C-alpha positions as MATLAB code, in Angstrom:
seq = 'MKLYLKQERKKLIFSIFMGLFYSAATVYASYYMSHIMDAIAAGATSAIAGLIVEGLLFIAARAWSEYLCRTSITNFTQACSRRVREDTFSAILQMNINTFNENTSSKYISILNNDLTIIEEKYFDSIPNVFADIVLFAFAVATLFYFSPLLAVIALLTNLLPIFVPRIMDQRLQSRQDDSSRLMDAYNAAIKDAFTGFEVIKSFNAAKQVIQSFAKINRDVADGKYNVTKAQTFAYALCVLAASFSFYANYVIAAFLVIGGQITLGAMMGTIQSMNYLVNP';
ca = [
    -150.994  145.941  -24.865;
    -154.786  145.994  -24.152;
    -154.758  149.345  -25.982;
    -153.072  148.135  -29.119;
    -155.536  144.966  -29.508;
    -158.591  147.688  -29.124;
    -157.002  149.899  -31.810;
    -156.981  146.572  -34.182;
    -160.040  144.750  -32.829;
    -161.340  144.698  -36.342;
    -158.301  142.713  -37.776;
    -158.255  140.895  -34.331;
    -162.178  140.155  -34.675;
    -161.420  138.902  -38.349;
    -158.450  136.569  -37.927;
    -160.293  135.065  -35.101;
    -163.432  134.168  -37.214;
    -161.055  132.846  -39.677;
    -159.231  130.634  -37.148;
    -162.576  129.099  -36.438;
    -163.731  128.748  -40.165;
    -160.158  126.787  -40.714;
    -160.574  124.788  -37.350;
    -164.031  123.662  -38.963;
    -162.744  122.676  -42.040;
    -160.131  120.845  -40.463;
    -162.036  118.625  -38.272;
    -164.411  117.777  -40.869;
    -161.811  115.466  -41.982;
    -162.444  113.183  -39.204;
    -166.284  112.705  -40.545;
    -165.112  112.578  -44.244;
    -162.459  109.424  -43.181;
    -165.560  108.061  -41.371;
    -167.527  108.290  -44.319;
    -165.037  106.744  -46.784;
    -164.315  103.931  -44.662;
    -167.666  103.000  -43.924;
    -168.692  103.174  -47.688;
    -165.760  100.977  -48.831;
    -166.778   98.540  -45.897;
    -170.091   98.286  -46.893;
    -168.979   98.061  -50.904;
    -171.320  101.107  -51.666;
    -169.572  101.754  -54.868;
    -172.489  104.774  -55.718;
    -171.448  106.280  -52.314;
    -167.886  106.485  -52.933;
    -168.423  108.100  -56.060;
    -170.136  111.119  -54.512;
    -167.579  111.126  -51.631;
    -164.907  111.858  -54.311;
    -166.726  115.071  -55.316;
    -167.258  115.898  -51.590;
    -163.192  115.270  -50.665;
    -162.378  117.670  -53.800;
    -164.734  120.466  -52.302;
    -163.322  119.766  -48.939;
    -159.833  119.663  -50.020;
    -160.458  123.363  -51.408;
    -162.392  124.724  -48.749;
    -159.288  123.557  -46.406;
    -156.646  125.421  -48.401;
    -158.661  128.442  -48.765;
    -159.297  128.344  -45.177;
    -155.856  128.071  -44.512;
    -155.006  130.855  -46.637;
    -157.233  133.097  -44.976;
    -156.165  132.047  -41.583;
    -152.949  132.794  -42.009;
    -153.089  136.127  -43.932;
    -155.616  137.468  -41.196;
    -153.307  136.486  -38.298;
    -150.258  138.062  -40.027;
    -152.000  141.301  -40.999;
    -153.702  141.900  -37.018;
    -149.816  141.007  -35.836;
    -148.037  143.298  -38.045;
    -150.545  146.286  -37.703;
    -150.433  145.905  -33.729;
    -146.146  145.506  -34.044;
    -146.016  148.447  -36.097;
    -147.949  150.352  -33.571;
    -145.504  149.249  -30.921;
    -142.705  150.115  -32.577;
    -143.719  153.788  -33.536;
    -144.966  154.553  -29.984;
    -141.519  152.980  -28.542;
    -139.432  154.942  -31.061;
    -141.284  158.190  -30.094;
    -141.122  157.392  -26.328;
    -137.552  157.068  -26.863;
    -136.808  160.334  -28.700;
    -139.212  162.482  -26.165;
    -136.899  161.383  -23.386;
    -134.524  164.322  -21.805;
    -130.808  163.639  -22.112;
    -130.186  162.143  -18.808;
    -132.694  159.764  -19.119;
    -131.489  158.532  -22.367;
    -127.745  158.533  -21.382;
    -128.611  155.941  -18.744;
    -128.619  152.938  -21.477;
    -126.318  152.912  -24.411;
    -127.887  153.206  -27.942;
    -127.318  149.768  -28.424;
    -129.903  148.900  -25.704;
    -132.218  150.906  -27.762;
    -131.540  149.493  -30.726;
    -131.964  146.027  -29.292;
    -135.306  146.840  -27.749;
    -136.831  147.964  -30.956;
    -135.273  145.046  -32.817;
    -134.890  142.069  -30.500;
    -137.606  142.896  -27.571;
    -140.236  143.932  -29.715;
    -139.635  140.758  -32.102;
    -140.525  138.629  -29.139;
    -143.507  140.931  -28.079;
    -144.814  140.150  -31.539;
    -144.134  136.398  -31.254;
    -145.181  135.587  -28.081;
    -148.107  138.055  -27.669;
    -149.855  139.439  -30.317;
    -149.181  136.461  -32.954;
    -150.003  133.885  -29.885;
    -153.444  135.547  -29.598;
    -155.461  134.350  -32.623;
    -153.808  131.326  -32.629;
    -154.333  130.462  -29.486;
    -158.069  130.876  -29.848;
    -157.966  128.827  -33.206;
    -156.583  125.973  -31.226;
    -159.071  126.062  -28.460;
    -161.541  125.975  -31.126;
    -159.961  123.160  -32.729;
    -159.604  121.496  -29.175;
    -163.422  121.944  -28.899;
    -164.422  120.543  -32.355;
    -162.274  117.389  -31.829;
    -163.775  116.397  -28.479;
    -167.427  117.167  -29.809;
    -166.285  114.866  -32.787;
    -165.186  112.228  -30.355;
    -168.629  112.246  -28.920;
    -170.449  112.076  -31.641;
    -168.445  108.322  -32.845;
    -167.712  107.061  -29.409;
    -168.577  108.803  -25.878;
    -166.579  105.796  -24.436;
    -163.386  106.289  -26.462;
    -163.919  109.926  -26.058;
    -163.182  109.890  -22.566;
    -160.352  107.272  -22.894;
    -158.480  109.632  -25.459;
    -159.172  112.840  -23.169;
    -157.538  111.054  -20.085;
    -154.652  109.555  -22.211;
    -153.938  112.734  -23.881;
    -153.170  114.746  -20.849;
    -149.482  114.036  -20.907;
    -148.789  115.294  -24.354;
    -150.951  118.335  -23.514;
    -149.046  119.166  -20.124;
    -145.713  118.379  -20.978;
    -144.796  121.891  -23.231;
    -146.160  123.480  -19.706;
    -143.339  121.828  -17.483;
    -140.693  123.212  -20.270;
    -142.042  126.692  -20.487;
    -139.578  127.969  -17.585;
    -136.774  126.214  -18.939;
    -137.231  127.559  -22.186;
    -137.945  131.013  -21.313;
    -134.889  131.044  -19.184;
    -132.545  130.365  -22.365;
    -134.260  132.526  -24.387;
    -133.654  135.474  -21.582;
    -129.869  134.652  -21.542;
    -129.980  134.534  -25.361;
    -131.535  138.015  -25.444;
    -128.928  139.372  -23.054;
    -126.184  138.374  -25.326;
    -127.264  139.527  -28.252;
    -127.406  142.952  -26.037;
    -124.100  142.374  -25.537;
    -123.285  141.879  -29.453;
    -124.809  144.912  -30.540;
    -123.076  146.876  -28.041;
    -119.421  145.555  -29.294;
    -120.360  146.177  -33.025;
    -121.325  149.855  -31.779;
    -118.503  150.259  -29.706;
    -116.103  148.898  -32.604;
    -117.670  151.006  -35.389;
    -117.923  154.141  -33.522;
    -114.544  154.106  -31.991;
    -112.681  152.973  -35.048;
    -110.522  155.868  -35.196;
    -109.371  155.329  -31.677;
    -108.594  151.379  -32.347;
    -106.525  152.437  -35.269;
    -104.758  154.940  -33.528;
    -103.752  152.745  -30.588;
    -103.138  149.613  -32.829;
    -105.963  147.738  -30.869;
    -107.467  145.700  -34.061;
    -106.349  142.596  -32.831;
    -107.710  142.704  -29.064;
    -111.072  144.076  -30.509;
    -111.313  141.359  -33.043;
    -110.731  138.778  -30.076;
    -112.909  140.259  -27.899;
    -115.854  140.446  -30.761;
    -114.838  136.595  -31.417;
    -115.655  135.627  -27.739;
    -118.842  137.327  -27.593;
    -119.561  136.293  -31.261;
    -119.152  132.605  -29.711;
    -121.076  133.102  -26.611;
    -124.008  134.423  -28.910;
    -123.473  131.191  -30.912;
    -123.914  129.213  -27.922;
    -126.940  130.922  -26.250;
    -128.501  130.492  -29.752;
    -127.586  126.792  -29.639;
    -129.052  126.209  -26.022;
    -132.529  127.695  -27.091;
    -132.513  125.404  -29.694;
    -131.504  122.295  -27.916;
    -134.219  123.196  -25.012;
    -136.714  123.291  -27.796;
    -135.793  119.972  -29.272;
    -135.658  118.298  -26.148;
    -139.487  119.702  -25.080;
    -140.446  118.845  -28.834;
    -139.100  115.442  -28.472;
    -140.923  114.607  -25.012;
    -143.911  115.730  -26.759;
    -143.517  113.817  -29.620;
    -142.900  110.588  -27.211;
    -146.085  111.315  -25.287;
    -148.079  112.301  -28.441;
    -146.803  108.540  -29.764;
    -147.919  106.504  -26.687;
    -151.123  108.272  -26.697;
    -152.019  107.692  -30.197;
    -150.868  104.318  -30.336;
    -152.760  103.354  -27.224;
    -155.990  105.032  -28.514;
    -155.497  103.142  -31.592;
    -155.570  100.065  -29.961;
    -158.068  100.640  -27.900;
    -160.188  101.699  -30.720;
    -159.362   98.456  -32.883;
    -160.857   96.310  -29.879;
    -164.037   98.287  -29.630;
    -164.493   97.330  -33.478;
    -163.901   94.037  -33.087;
    -166.326   94.047  -30.361;
    -168.923   95.614  -32.545;
    -169.206   98.911  -30.449;
    -168.268  101.014  -33.153;
    -167.890  100.530  -36.918;
    -164.546  100.678  -38.878;
    -165.476  104.318  -40.193;
    -166.056  105.719  -36.644;
    -162.420  104.075  -36.060;
    -160.681  106.148  -38.444;
    -162.692  109.489  -37.667;
    -161.929  109.065  -33.873;
    -158.397  108.546  -34.896;
    -158.294  111.220  -36.777;
    -159.875  113.652  -34.200;
    -157.145  112.535  -31.968;
    -154.476  113.969  -33.624;
    -156.391  117.620  -33.218;
    -156.186  116.866  -29.174;
    -152.601  116.589  -29.398;
    -151.659  119.311  -31.672;
    -152.958  122.499  -30.208;
];
């Protein structure tokens, strides 16, 4: 896979740079919220007027950065996927007949359709996205320390749970996805066998049996996809629960710091906004 990353390194570097731009624009919302709240608390009408213009510029920059980030990542991912599909297809055609016949044609179709799609989503697409998440996390931590070092330390400790919950579920999710992929292989094989053996099925009047066999495989595929979705939903629910606990706990702590005069109301809003970026990556 490193070969494809090297071949498309320009697109990768550009997507990473756009991810950096997008992360910076996203985290800037914390500073903007802080300035707005401090201006409101101080009753500074002139400052609020200036912040309105700043807000419009920020919204435009944020939208443009997200567009560039998403399109550059997609451009990189599809370029790598195109190379992998072409090389895989070429490798299959260069096999000798005996090696080729070790697997059914449906297996090769599944590799080109299902397996390479998984590689695209789990590997190529994740590289620039993971980098953008890391940068976003780093910017958020720096912002928290800017507003309140004490609250930053507390936020990092309370956010450990929602960060590690997905890691606990990874193995279970991967197992369900592997089962679903195997079922799709059987599904593709059943379709191919039915269509290539159409004349034989008609000759022996076996259509009813083939339909029943296909219905069973089709149910298994549907159940496999349902199990994957169920596992993903369960993991998501755990993440939401952990993130909600962390958010409200930090919100209460920040409120007490404001009452105690240790941080301003604007700093509180800025830290609360930044905490969202600790959990999301």
